[in-house]
Coordinates of C-alpha atoms in Angstrom, one line a residue:
Chain T
M71 CA -47.1 -13.6 -10.5
H72 CA -49.4 -16.1 -8.9
E73 CA -52.8 -15.7 -10.6
P74 CA -55.7 -17.5 -9.0
R75 CA -57.9 -19.5 -11.1
D76 CA -60.7 -17.0 -11.4
G77 CA -58.2 -14.3 -12.5
R78 CA -58.3 -12.0 -9.5
H79 CA -54.9 -11.0 -8.5
A80 CA -54.7 -11.8 -4.8
I81 CA -51.0 -12.1 -4.6
T82 CA -48.8 -9.3 -6.2
E83 CA -45.5 -11.2 -5.6
T84 CA -43.4 -11.9 -8.6
L85 CA -40.4 -13.6 -7.1
P86 CA -38.8 -16.6 -8.7
E87 CA -40.4 -19.9 -7.7
T88 CA -37.3 -21.8 -6.6
P89 CA -34.0 -21.2 -4.9
Q90 CA -32.2 -22.3 -8.0
E91 CA -33.9 -19.5 -10.0
V92 CA -33.0 -16.9 -7.4
T93 CA -29.3 -17.9 -7.5
E94 CA -29.2 -18.0 -11.2
K95 CA -31.0 -14.7 -11.8
V96 CA -29.0 -12.7 -9.2
L97 CA -25.7 -14.2 -10.2
H98 CA -26.4 -13.5 -13.8
N99 CA -26.9 -9.8 -13.1
H100 CA -24.1 -9.7 -10.5
L101 CA -21.5 -11.2 -12.7
A102 CA -22.2 -9.3 -15.9
T103 CA -21.4 -5.6 -16.3
G104 CA -23.7 -3.9 -18.8
P105 CA -22.9 -0.8 -20.9
L106 CA -25.3 1.4 -18.8
F107 CA -23.3 0.5 -15.7
R108 CA -20.0 1.5 -17.4
V109 CA -21.3 4.8 -18.6
A110 CA -22.8 5.6 -15.1
A111 CA -19.5 4.7 -13.5
V112 CA -17.4 6.8 -15.9
F113 CA -19.8 9.7 -15.4
C114 CA -19.7 9.4 -11.6
G115 CA -15.8 9.1 -11.7
V116 CA -15.6 12.3 -13.8
L117 CA -17.8 14.0 -11.3
L118 CA -15.7 12.7 -8.4
L119 CA -12.6 14.0 -10.1
L120 CA -14.2 17.5 -10.4
G121 CA -14.9 17.3 -6.7
V122 CA -11.3 16.6 -6.0
V123 CA -10.4 19.7 -7.9
G124 CA -13.0 21.6 -5.9
F125 CA -11.5 20.2 -2.7
I126 CA -7.9 21.2 -3.6
L127 CA -9.2 24.7 -4.4
R128 CA -11.0 24.8 -1.0
V129 CA -8.0 23.5 0.9
A130 CA -5.7 26.0 -0.8
G131 CA -7.9 28.7 0.9
G132 CA -7.0 27.4 4.3
F133 CA -9.1 26.1 7.2
D134 CA -9.3 29.3 9.1
D135 CA -12.4 30.7 7.5
R136 CA -15.0 28.3 8.7
T137 CA -17.7 30.1 6.5
K138 CA -16.0 28.8 3.4
W139 CA -16.5 25.3 4.5
G140 CA -20.2 25.5 5.0
Y141 CA -21.1 23.8 1.7
Y142 CA -18.5 21.2 2.3
G143 CA -19.9 20.5 5.8
A144 CA -23.4 20.4 4.3
I145 CA -22.6 17.8 1.7
F146 CA -20.8 15.7 4.5
F147 CA -24.0 15.7 6.5
Y148 CA -26.1 15.1 3.4
I149 CA -24.3 11.9 2.7
L150 CA -24.3 11.0 6.4
T151 CA -28.0 11.4 6.7
T152 CA -28.9 9.7 3.5
A153 CA -26.6 7.1 2.0
Q154 CA -24.7 6.4 5.2
A155 CA -27.9 6.0 7.1
A156 CA -29.5 3.6 4.8
P157 CA -28.1 0.4 6.5
I158 CA -30.6 1.3 9.3
V159 CA -33.5 0.4 7.2
S160 CA -32.0 -3.2 6.7
V161 CA -31.2 -3.4 10.5
A162 CA -34.6 -2.2 11.6
M163 CA -36.7 -4.4 9.1
R164 CA -34.5 -7.4 9.9
M165 CA -35.1 -6.9 13.6
A166 CA -38.8 -6.6 12.9
K167 CA -38.6 -9.9 11.1
N168 CA -40.9 -8.9 8.2
H169 CA -40.8 -10.6 5.0
W170 CA -41.1 -7.7 2.5
R171 CA -37.7 -6.5 3.5
R172 CA -35.9 -9.5 1.9
P173 CA -35.5 -8.1 -1.7
L174 CA -34.4 -4.6 -0.2
A175 CA -32.2 -5.6 2.7
R176 CA -29.0 -5.8 0.8
A177 CA -29.7 -2.7 -1.4
A178 CA -30.0 -0.6 1.8
E179 CA -27.1 -2.1 3.7
L180 CA -24.7 -1.9 0.7
Y181 CA -24.7 1.8 1.4
A182 CA -22.3 1.0 4.3
I183 CA -19.5 1.2 1.6
V184 CA -20.4 4.9 1.1
G185 CA -19.4 5.4 4.6
V186 CA -15.7 5.0 3.7
L187 CA -16.0 7.9 1.2
N188 CA -17.8 10.0 3.9
L189 CA -15.2 9.2 6.4
L190 CA -12.7 10.5 3.9
I191 CA -14.7 13.6 3.3
F192 CA -15.0 14.2 7.1
I193 CA -11.2 14.4 7.8
P194 CA -10.7 18.1 6.7
L195 CA -13.7 19.0 8.8
L196 CA -11.7 18.0 11.8
F197 CA -9.4 21.0 11.1
V198 CA -12.4 23.3 10.6
L199 CA -14.0 22.6 13.9
P200 CA -12.7 24.9 16.7
S201 CA -11.4 23.8 20.1
A202 CA -14.0 23.2 22.7
A203 CA -12.2 25.7 25.0
G204 CA -14.2 28.8 26.0
R205 CA -17.4 27.9 24.3
R206 CA -20.6 26.1 25.0
S207 CA -20.3 22.5 23.7
L208 CA -21.2 18.9 24.5
W209 CA -17.7 18.5 25.9
L210 CA -17.8 19.6 29.6
D211 CA -15.1 21.2 31.5
G212 CA -13.0 21.9 28.4
A213 CA -12.7 25.7 29.0
A214 CA -11.9 25.5 32.6
R215 CA -9.0 23.0 32.1
M216 CA -7.7 25.0 29.1
N217 CA -7.7 28.2 31.1
A218 CA -5.9 26.3 33.9
G219 CA -3.1 25.5 31.5
G220 CA -4.3 21.9 30.8
S221 CA -4.8 20.4 27.3
G222 CA -8.6 20.5 27.6
W223 CA -10.8 17.6 28.8
P224 CA -11.5 14.9 27.6
P225 CA -8.1 14.9 25.9
L226 CA -8.4 16.1 22.3
A227 CA -12.2 16.7 22.6
P228 CA -14.2 17.0 20.6
H229 CA -12.1 16.1 17.5
L230 CA -10.7 12.7 18.5
W231 CA -14.1 11.5 20.1
I232 CA -16.3 12.3 17.1
A233 CA -13.7 11.0 14.7
L234 CA -13.7 7.7 16.7
M235 CA -17.5 7.7 16.6
L236 CA -17.8 8.1 12.9
A237 CA -15.0 5.5 12.2
G238 CA -16.8 3.2 14.5
L239 CA -20.0 3.7 12.6
V240 CA -18.3 3.1 9.3
F241 CA -16.5 0.0 10.6
L242 CA -19.7 -1.4 12.1
G243 CA -21.7 -0.8 8.8
L244 CA -19.0 -2.7 7.0
A245 CA -18.9 -5.5 9.6
L246 CA -22.7 -5.7 9.2
L247 CA -22.5 -5.8 5.4
Y248 CA -19.8 -8.4 5.5
T249 CA -21.6 -10.6 8.0
A250 CA -25.0 -10.3 6.2
A251 CA -23.3 -11.0 2.8
L252 CA -21.2 -13.9 3.8
P253 CA -23.5 -16.7 2.6
D254 CA -24.0 -14.8 -0.7
L255 CA -20.3 -14.3 -1.2
A256 CA -20.0 -18.0 -0.8
T257 CA -22.6 -18.5 -3.6
V258 CA -20.6 -16.2 -5.8
R259 CA -17.4 -18.1 -4.8
D260 CA -19.1 -21.4 -5.8
H261 CA -20.1 -20.1 -9.2
S262 CA -17.1 -18.1 -10.3
T263 CA -13.7 -19.0 -11.6
S264 CA -10.0 -18.0 -11.5
K265 CA -9.1 -14.7 -9.7
R266 CA -12.6 -13.9 -8.4
H267 CA -12.9 -17.4 -7.0
S268 CA -9.6 -17.5 -5.2
M269 CA -10.2 -14.1 -3.8
L270 CA -13.7 -15.1 -2.5
R271 CA -12.4 -18.3 -1.2
R272 CA -10.2 -16.3 1.2
L273 CA -12.9 -13.8 2.1
T274 CA -15.6 -16.3 2.8
L275 CA -13.2 -18.1 5.3
G276 CA -14.5 -21.5 4.2
W277 CA -18.3 -20.9 4.8
R278 CA -20.2 -24.2 4.1
G279 CA -23.6 -23.4 5.5
T280 CA -23.8 -25.8 8.4
P281 CA -26.8 -25.3 10.8
F282 CA -24.3 -24.2 13.4
Q283 CA -23.0 -21.6 11.0
W284 CA -26.4 -20.4 10.2
R285 CA -27.3 -20.1 13.9
A286 CA -24.2 -18.1 14.7
H287 CA -24.8 -16.0 11.6
R288 CA -28.4 -15.1 12.8
A289 CA -27.2 -14.3 16.3
A290 CA -24.3 -12.1 14.8
L291 CA -26.7 -10.2 12.7
G292 CA -29.0 -9.6 15.7
V293 CA -26.1 -8.3 17.9
L294 CA -24.4 -6.1 15.2
G295 CA -27.9 -4.8 14.3
G296 CA -28.6 -3.8 17.9
L297 CA -25.1 -2.2 18.2
Y298 CA -25.5 -0.4 14.9
F299 CA -28.8 1.1 16.1
M300 CA -27.1 2.4 19.3
F301 CA -24.2 3.7 17.4
Y302 CA -26.2 5.3 14.7
I303 CA -28.3 7.3 17.0
S304 CA -25.5 8.5 19.2
T305 CA -23.1 9.4 16.3
H306 CA -25.7 11.4 14.4
S307 CA -26.7 13.2 17.7
F308 CA -23.1 14.0 18.8
I309 CA -21.9 15.2 15.3
A310 CA -25.0 17.2 14.9
I311 CA -24.4 19.1 18.1
D312 CA -20.7 19.7 17.5
Y313 CA -21.1 21.0 13.9
G314 CA -24.5 22.5 14.3
V315 CA -25.9 23.6 17.7
A316 CA -22.5 24.3 19.4
L317 CA -21.4 26.6 16.6
V318 CA -24.4 29.0 17.0
P319 CA -24.5 31.0 20.4
G320 CA -27.9 30.9 21.8
W321 CA -29.1 27.8 19.9
K322 CA -30.0 25.8 23.0
D323 CA -31.9 23.0 21.3
S324 CA -32.2 19.5 22.7
I325 CA -34.7 18.7 19.8
F326 CA -32.3 19.2 17.0
P327 CA -30.2 16.1 17.4
A328 CA -33.4 14.0 17.6
F329 CA -34.7 16.0 14.5
Q330 CA -31.4 15.0 12.6
V331 CA -31.7 11.4 13.6
L332 CA -35.4 11.4 12.3
S333 CA -34.7 13.2 9.2
S334 CA -31.9 10.8 8.5
L335 CA -34.3 7.9 9.1
Q336 CA -36.6 9.5 6.6
S337 CA -33.8 10.0 4.1
A338 CA -32.6 6.4 4.5
L339 CA -36.0 5.0 3.6
A340 CA -36.1 7.6 0.7
I341 CA -32.7 6.5 -0.8
T342 CA -33.6 2.9 -0.3
L343 CA -36.8 3.4 -2.3
V344 CA -35.1 5.3 -5.1
T345 CA -32.4 2.6 -5.2
M346 CA -34.9 -0.1 -5.5
F347 CA -36.6 1.7 -8.3
F348 CA -33.3 2.1 -10.3
L349 CA -32.5 -1.6 -9.6
R350 CA -35.9 -2.6 -10.9
Q351 CA -35.8 -0.4 -14.0
T352 CA -32.1 -0.6 -15.0
G353 CA -30.5 -3.4 -13.0
G354 CA -32.4 -6.3 -14.3
Y355 CA -34.1 -7.1 -10.9
K356 CA -37.7 -6.3 -11.9
E357 CA -39.3 -9.5 -10.6
F358 CA -37.6 -8.9 -7.2
F359 CA -38.8 -5.4 -6.6
Y360 CA -42.5 -5.9 -7.0
V361 CA -45.1 -3.6 -5.5
D362 CA -45.1 -5.0 -1.9
P363 CA -41.7 -3.6 -0.7
F364 CA -42.6 -0.2 -2.2
W365 CA -46.0 0.0 -0.6
A366 CA -44.7 -1.2 2.8
L367 CA -41.8 1.3 2.8
S368 CA -43.9 4.1 1.7
K369 CA -46.0 3.7 4.9
I370 CA -43.1 4.1 7.1
L371 CA -41.9 7.0 4.8
L372 CA -45.4 8.6 5.4
A373 CA -44.9 8.3 9.2
T374 CA -41.5 9.8 9.3
T375 CA -42.6 12.6 7.0
I376 CA -45.3 13.4 9.5
L377 CA -42.8 13.1 12.3
W378 CA -40.4 15.5 10.4
F379 CA -43.0 18.2 10.8
Y380 CA -43.7 17.3 14.4
F381 CA -40.0 17.5 15.3
W382 CA -39.5 20.7 13.4
W383 CA -42.6 22.2 14.9
A384 CA -41.6 21.3 18.4
S385 CA -38.2 22.8 18.0
F386 CA -39.5 25.9 16.1
F387 CA -42.3 26.5 18.6
T388 CA -40.0 26.5 21.7
F389 CA -37.8 29.3 20.2
W390 CA -40.9 31.2 18.7
Y391 CA -42.6 31.1 22.0
G392 CA -39.6 32.2 24.0
R393 CA -39.5 35.5 22.0
T394 CA -36.1 36.8 23.4
Q395 CA -34.0 38.6 21.0
A396 CA -31.4 35.7 21.1
E397 CA -34.1 33.2 20.2
Q398 CA -35.5 35.3 17.5
N399 CA -32.0 35.7 16.0
V400 CA -31.6 31.9 15.9
L401 CA -34.9 31.5 14.1
Q402 CA -33.8 34.2 11.7
L403 CA -30.6 32.5 11.0
L404 CA -32.0 29.0 10.5
M405 CA -35.4 29.6 9.0
F406 CA -36.7 33.1 8.3
G407 CA -33.6 35.2 7.5
P408 CA -30.9 34.8 4.8
Y409 CA -31.7 31.2 4.3
R410 CA -35.5 31.5 4.0
P411 CA -35.5 30.1 0.4
L412 CA -33.7 27.0 1.6
F413 CA -36.0 26.6 4.6
I414 CA -39.1 26.9 2.3
L415 CA -37.6 24.4 -0.1
A416 CA -36.8 22.0 2.7
F417 CA -40.2 22.4 4.2
L418 CA -41.9 21.7 0.8
F419 CA -39.8 18.7 -0.2
S420 CA -39.1 17.1 3.2
F421 CA -42.7 17.5 4.5
L422 CA -45.5 19.1 2.5
L423 CA -45.2 17.6 -0.9
P424 CA -44.3 14.0 0.1
F425 CA -47.1 14.2 2.8
L426 CA -49.7 15.3 0.2
L427 CA -48.6 12.4 -2.1
L428 CA -48.3 9.6 0.4
I429 CA -51.7 10.2 2.1
W430 CA -53.3 8.5 -0.9
N431 CA -53.3 4.7 -0.7
A432 CA -53.4 4.5 -4.5
V433 CA -50.1 6.4 -4.7
R434 CA -48.6 4.3 -1.8
K435 CA -49.6 1.1 -3.4
S436 CA -47.6 1.6 -6.5
I437 CA -44.0 1.7 -7.8
L438 CA -43.8 5.2 -9.1
G439 CA -45.6 7.0 -6.2
P440 CA -43.4 6.1 -3.4
T441 CA -40.2 6.7 -5.6
V442 CA -41.4 10.2 -6.5
A443 CA -42.2 10.9 -2.9
A444 CA -38.8 9.6 -2.0
A445 CA -37.0 11.6 -4.5
L446 CA -38.7 14.8 -3.1
V447 CA -37.5 13.7 0.4
L448 CA -33.9 13.4 -0.9
A449 CA -34.1 16.9 -2.4
G450 CA -35.7 18.3 0.8
N451 CA -33.0 16.8 2.9
F452 CA -30.4 18.4 0.8
F453 CA -31.9 21.8 1.2
D454 CA -32.3 21.2 4.8
R455 CA -28.6 20.3 5.4
L456 CA -27.6 23.4 3.5
R457 CA -30.0 25.5 5.7
V458 CA -28.7 24.2 8.9
Y459 CA -24.9 23.7 8.3
V460 CA -24.1 26.6 6.0
A461 CA -25.9 28.8 8.4
S462 CA -24.1 27.4 11.5
F463 CA -20.7 27.4 9.8
S464 CA -21.2 31.1 8.8
V465 CA -21.4 32.4 12.5
E466 CA -18.0 34.0 13.3
D467 CA -18.1 34.7 17.0
I468 CA -19.1 31.3 18.4
R469 CA -17.9 32.0 21.9
A470 CA -20.5 34.9 22.4
H471 CA -23.3 34.5 24.9
Q472 CA -25.9 34.7 22.3
L473 CA -26.3 35.5 18.6
E474 CA -26.1 39.2 18.5
S475 CA -26.5 39.7 14.8
V476 CA -27.5 37.4 11.9
P477 CA -24.8 36.9 9.4
A478 CA -25.6 37.5 5.7
A479 CA -26.3 34.5 3.4
H480 CA -23.2 32.7 2.2
L481 CA -23.6 31.8 -1.4
P482 CA -21.7 28.9 -3.0
D483 CA -18.7 29.6 -5.2
G484 CA -17.2 27.5 -8.0
A485 CA -15.4 25.2 -5.6
D486 CA -18.4 24.5 -3.5
I487 CA -20.3 23.5 -6.6
L488 CA -17.6 21.2 -7.7
I489 CA -17.4 19.7 -4.2
I490 CA -21.1 19.0 -4.1
L491 CA -21.1 17.4 -7.5
G492 CA -18.1 15.4 -6.8
A493 CA -19.5 14.2 -3.5
L494 CA -22.7 13.1 -5.0
G495 CA -20.8 11.5 -8.0
G496 CA -18.6 9.7 -5.4
L497 CA -21.6 8.5 -3.6
V498 CA -23.1 6.8 -6.6
L499 CA -19.7 5.6 -7.8
F500 CA -18.9 3.9 -4.5
Y501 CA -22.4 2.3 -4.5
L502 CA -21.8 1.0 -8.1
V503 CA -18.5 -0.5 -7.1
G504 CA -20.1 -2.1 -4.2
T505 CA -22.7 -3.8 -6.4
R506 CA -19.8 -5.4 -8.2
L507 CA -18.3 -6.7 -5.0
V508 CA -21.4 -8.0 -3.2
P509 CA -24.6 -9.2 -4.7
V510 CA -27.1 -6.3 -4.5
L511 CA -29.8 -8.9 -3.5
S512 CA -29.7 -11.0 -0.3
M513 CA -29.9 -14.4 -2.0
W514 CA -29.9 -16.3 1.2
E515 CA -32.8 -14.3 2.7
L516 CA -34.9 -14.7 -0.5
K517 CA -34.2 -18.4 -0.6
E518 CA -35.1 -18.7 3.1
Y519 CA -38.4 -16.9 2.3
L520 CA -39.1 -19.4 -0.4
T521 CA -38.6 -22.4 1.9
L522 CA -40.9 -20.8 4.4
R523 CA -43.7 -19.6 2.1
R524 CA -46.4 -21.6 0.3
I525 CA -49.2 -20.5 -2.0
R526 CA -52.3 -22.2 -1.1
P527 CA -55.9 -21.9 -2.3
F528 CA -58.3 -20.3 0.0
L529 CA -62.1 -20.2 -1.0
K530 CA -62.1 -18.8 -4.5
T531 CA -58.6 -17.2 -4.3
H532 CA -55.1 -18.0 -3.4
V533 CA -53.2 -16.8 -0.4
R534 CA -49.6 -16.8 0.9
V535 CA -49.0 -19.0 3.9
M536 CA -45.9 -18.4 5.9
A537 CA -44.3 -20.8 8.4
K538 CA -43.1 -18.9 11.4
P539 CA -40.3 -21.1 13.0
E540 CA -39.6 -18.5 15.9
Chain U
M294 CA -10.0 -45.7 13.9
A295 CA -9.5 -43.6 10.7
R296 CA -12.6 -41.7 9.6
R297 CA -13.9 -40.8 6.3
E298 CA -16.6 -38.4 5.1
V299 CA -19.3 -39.1 2.5
L300 CA -21.4 -36.3 1.0
G301 CA -24.9 -37.1 -0.3
L302 CA -26.6 -34.3 -2.5
F303 CA -30.3 -34.0 -2.3
R304 CA -32.6 -32.0 -4.7
D305 CA -35.0 -31.0 -2.1
A306 CA -35.2 -30.5 1.6
E307 CA -38.0 -33.0 2.3
T308 CA -35.9 -35.9 0.8
A309 CA -32.9 -34.8 2.8
A310 CA -34.9 -34.7 6.0
G311 CA -36.1 -38.2 5.3
A312 CA -32.7 -39.3 4.5
T313 CA -31.4 -38.7 8.1
T314 CA -34.0 -41.2 9.3
V315 CA -32.7 -43.9 6.8
L316 CA -29.1 -43.1 8.0
H317 CA -30.0 -43.5 11.6
E318 CA -31.5 -46.9 10.7
A319 CA -28.3 -47.8 9.1
G320 CA -26.4 -47.1 12.3
V321 CA -25.2 -43.6 11.7
R322 CA -25.2 -41.4 14.8
Q323 CA -26.8 -37.9 14.6
D324 CA -23.6 -36.2 15.7
D325 CA -22.0 -37.7 12.7
I326 CA -24.3 -36.1 10.2
E327 CA -23.8 -32.5 9.1
V328 CA -26.3 -30.7 7.0
L329 CA -25.1 -28.2 4.3
T330 CA -27.7 -25.7 3.0
G331 CA -27.6 -22.5 0.9
A332 CA -30.2 -20.9 3.1
P333 CA -31.2 -21.2 6.8
Y334 CA -33.7 -23.8 7.7
P335 CA -35.8 -23.7 11.0
E336 CA -33.7 -25.3 13.7
G337 CA -34.2 -29.1 13.9
A338 CA -35.8 -29.2 10.3
F339 CA -33.5 -32.1 9.5
G340 CA -33.7 -33.6 12.9
E341 CA -30.2 -32.3 13.6
H342 CA -29.0 -31.4 17.2
I343 CA -27.5 -28.0 17.3
K344 CA -24.9 -27.3 19.8
R345 CA -25.4 -24.1 21.8
H346 CA -23.3 -21.2 20.7
R347 CA -21.8 -18.5 22.8
I348 CA -21.9 -15.6 20.5
Y349 CA -23.8 -13.4 22.9
L350 CA -21.0 -13.7 25.4
F351 CA -18.6 -11.9 23.0
P352 CA -20.3 -8.5 23.0
M353 CA -20.8 -8.8 26.8
I354 CA -17.1 -9.3 27.4
G355 CA -16.3 -6.6 24.9
A356 CA -18.6 -4.1 26.5
I357 CA -17.1 -4.7 29.9
C358 CA -13.6 -4.3 28.5
G359 CA -14.6 -1.2 26.5
F360 CA -16.3 0.2 29.6
T361 CA -13.4 -0.5 31.9
V362 CA -11.0 1.1 29.6
A363 CA -13.1 4.2 29.2
I364 CA -13.6 4.5 32.9
L365 CA -9.8 4.2 33.5
L366 CA -9.2 6.7 30.8
T367 CA -11.7 9.3 31.9
A368 CA -11.0 8.9 35.6
G369 CA -7.3 8.8 35.0
T370 CA -7.3 12.1 33.0
Q371 CA -9.4 13.8 35.5
L372 CA -7.1 12.8 38.3
A373 CA -4.0 13.7 36.2
Y374 CA -5.4 17.3 35.9
P375 CA -7.0 17.9 39.2
V376 CA -8.7 21.3 38.6
V377 CA -11.5 22.0 40.9
T378 CA -14.3 23.6 38.7
G379 CA -17.1 25.5 40.5
G380 CA -16.5 23.5 43.7
K381 CA -17.5 20.3 42.1
P382 CA -15.7 17.0 42.8
I383 CA -12.6 16.1 40.8
L384 CA -14.3 12.8 39.7
S385 CA -17.5 13.8 38.0
V386 CA -19.7 11.3 36.3
P387 CA -21.6 13.4 33.7
P388 CA -18.4 14.3 31.6
M389 CA -17.4 10.7 31.6
V390 CA -20.7 9.5 30.1
I391 CA -20.1 10.1 26.4
I392 CA -16.6 8.5 26.4
T393 CA -17.8 5.6 28.4
Y394 CA -20.7 5.0 26.1
E395 CA -18.5 5.1 23.1
G396 CA -15.9 2.9 24.7
T397 CA -18.4 0.4 25.7
L398 CA -20.0 0.1 22.3
L399 CA -16.7 0.1 20.5
G400 CA -15.5 -2.8 22.7
A401 CA -18.8 -4.7 22.1
I402 CA -18.4 -4.2 18.3
L403 CA -14.8 -5.5 18.1
F404 CA -15.5 -8.5 20.3
T405 CA -18.7 -9.3 18.2
V406 CA -16.7 -9.4 15.1
L407 CA -14.3 -11.7 16.7
G408 CA -17.1 -13.8 18.0
V409 CA -18.7 -14.1 14.7
V410 CA -15.5 -15.6 13.3
F411 CA -14.8 -17.8 16.3
E412 CA -18.3 -19.1 16.8
S413 CA -18.8 -19.8 13.1
R414 CA -15.7 -22.1 13.3
L415 CA -14.1 -19.8 10.6
P416 CA -11.7 -19.6 9.0
R417 CA -11.5 -23.1 7.8
G418 CA -8.2 -23.7 5.8
K419 CA -9.9 -26.6 3.8
I420 CA -13.5 -26.3 2.9
G421 CA -13.8 -30.1 3.2
L422 CA -16.3 -32.2 1.4
Y423 CA -18.6 -29.9 -0.4
D424 CA -20.4 -29.2 -3.6
P425 CA -21.2 -25.7 -5.2
R426 CA -24.8 -26.8 -6.1
I427 CA -25.5 -26.5 -2.3
T428 CA -25.7 -22.7 -2.8
E429 CA -28.1 -23.2 -5.7
G430 CA -30.6 -24.9 -3.4
F431 CA -29.4 -28.6 -3.2
I432 CA -29.1 -30.0 0.3
G433 CA -25.9 -31.6 1.3
L434 CA -25.7 -34.3 4.1
V435 CA -22.0 -35.0 5.1
V436 CA -21.7 -38.3 7.1
S437 CA -18.6 -38.9 9.0
C438 CA -18.0 -42.7 9.3
A439 CA -15.5 -45.3 10.0
A440 CA -13.2 -45.7 7.0
D441 CA -14.5 -49.3 6.4
Q442 CA -18.2 -48.3 6.5
W443 CA -18.2 -45.6 3.8
L444 CA -19.7 -48.0 1.2
A445 CA -22.7 -48.9 3.5
V446 CA -23.2 -45.2 4.1
E447 CA -23.1 -44.5 0.4
Q448 CA -25.6 -47.2 -0.2
A449 CA -27.9 -45.8 2.6
L450 CA -27.7 -42.3 1.1
R451 CA -28.5 -43.5 -2.4
R452 CA -31.4 -45.6 -0.8
A453 CA -32.6 -42.4 0.8
G454 CA -32.9 -40.6 -2.6
A455 CA -29.5 -38.9 -2.8
F456 CA -29.0 -37.3 -6.3
E457 CA -25.4 -37.8 -6.2
V458 CA -22.9 -39.1 -3.6
K459 CA -19.3 -38.0 -3.1
H460 CA -16.7 -39.2 -0.8
E461 CA -13.3 -38.4 0.3
Q462 CA -10.5 -40.1 -1.5
A463 CA -8.9 -42.8 0.8

C-alpha cells in the first residue's frame, strides 16, 4: 500500500510495484497447485459424478414428461445466467476502459470455460422442448406450414436455431478468453519447461508482443467484445422465451426476456465478486484484489439490484392490472401459487436483502460487504430460476389459448437433487481446471496499468496520476 | 544483400525509447526496428511507426457473408414451401429477422477470429530473435541490418544502455 508521509491512507491500491513482480507473483500461483486446490477439485469431481448418476436416472425416465425435467432446465438456466454470463463483466468493463477492472477481468472471462459444460447440459433439453407447431412461440409460421404438410419453418425451429445460438455464445466466449489471454499464455510459455512449454509454444502461435500485434490484439478484443454483447443479449432473450414464456399459455410478456438478461447481469457481477473473494482469501492473490474493485463492482451490483425490482414490478404490474383470469393464473403459477415460497426467497435474496446491504457506503467500500451481498444474489437467482423454469416446464397443455388451471408444485426427487449438486460441482470444477490452463489474472493488463500509473505527491497527501493515451 | 537481426534488451522503457534515437543516429531506419514488449504501450511511445491494420474489415466481410447466407436460406425455404398464410406474402420479412440476425453475427464472429490470427501475423513458425525476459517487463529492440553492419548496431545498442545484446548466428 502506498502510504503518504503524514500517515493518511489516500491510496488503497496494493498492487505490486513493477511488471516483474506482477509476472513473478502471478506465475508462482499459476504454476503451483496447492493441497486446497486438489481437495476442492476432487470434491467437485465427486459431485459431478453424482450429477451424472442423477442424469442417467433422469434419462431412463424418458423425455416425454417435461415436468420431470423442470429442475434440470432450471439448473441449466442458473448456470447460463451466472457463470456463463460472467464474461460480460469483463467485456463491459474493458469497453468502459476503467482501470479497476484490470485485476478482475480474467477472473470473469475465465467463466467462458463453464459454457462448454452448460452446452453439454443443454443437449438433452433439446429433446424436452416440443415442436413449435400448433402453439404460440417466437418462431412464426411454424404451425401453418406443419398443418400444410411441410416440415415447419424455419427448418428445425426452434431446436436447431437456439442450439446454434448457444453454441455460438460458447464459441465466442472461448474466442474472447483465448484472445485476451494470448499475451499471458506467451508469458507462461516463456517461463515453463518441457511439455507445458511445447504445448504453449503451439498455442501462442509465436506471439512476441510487437506494437503491431498489440494493436491488432486491442482491436480484436474490441470487436469480439461488441459481438459478445450482441450475442449475449439475443441468446438469453430467445432461450428464455422458448423455455419459459412460450411454454405457458397466456404468459404474454415482452418484459421477461429483458428481465432474464438483467438478472443475468446482476448474477454475473455477483459471481465475479464471490470469485474475487475466494481468489483473494485462498488463491494467493490478496494484493491484487484490494478494496477498489470490490467497491466499484458493488455500485453496479446495487444498480442492477434496483433494476431487478423495477423489471419485476413492470412485469408483475402489467398482469396484475389486467386482472383477467388468464393473467391471474399466470401470476398464480409464477409468483403467488404453488411456487410462492420460491418467489419470496427470490425476492428477498435477489432484491431486498442485497439492496438493504448495499445502500450503505461503508458496506460497499469493503471486501466482505459486497461479497455477502453477491452471495445473496447468487442464492436469489437460484430460487428465481427454479420458480420460473420448474413452473413453466410443469404446464401440460402448452397449446391451450390460456392457462386454464394452475398445476400443483412439482417437488424435486432424488435424481433432481443429484443433478443440481452435480451441475454446481461441475461448474466449480471446470473453473478450477480453467485456472490451471490460463492465468487467473490478466498480467498484461496489470502491467499496462503500472506503465500508465504514477503515484505523485499532492499537497500533504499522495494521489494516483493516470496517463490516458487514447 | 543478406540481413541479420540483433536484439537489444533494456531494463526499462525510458532507456529503450532513448535507444531508438541512438540507433537512428547510427543510420538505422525506423522500419528496421521492431519493439518487443510484455505489455501494450501507447502508440508511438518508442517512436515507432505502426502500420495500419485491417482487422475491422474482417467482421464486416463476415457479417455480409453471414447475412447473405441467412437471407438465401430463409428466402429459399419460404419459396420452397409456398404456403399462403392469412393472405400474407410468401416472402415475409419478420420471420426472417432472427435467423438473419443470428447468421450475420455468426459470420462476423468467425471472420473476426480469422482476422485476429491473420492481422497479428500469426502463426509464426519460428519465433525469431526473442528473450523470455521480455514478458517479465524488459523491453526488446530487434534491429534488422545488413549482415556486415551487425557489429556497429550491437555497439550502438550497448551505447544506448542495452542490458544485453543477442544476435542471430551467421
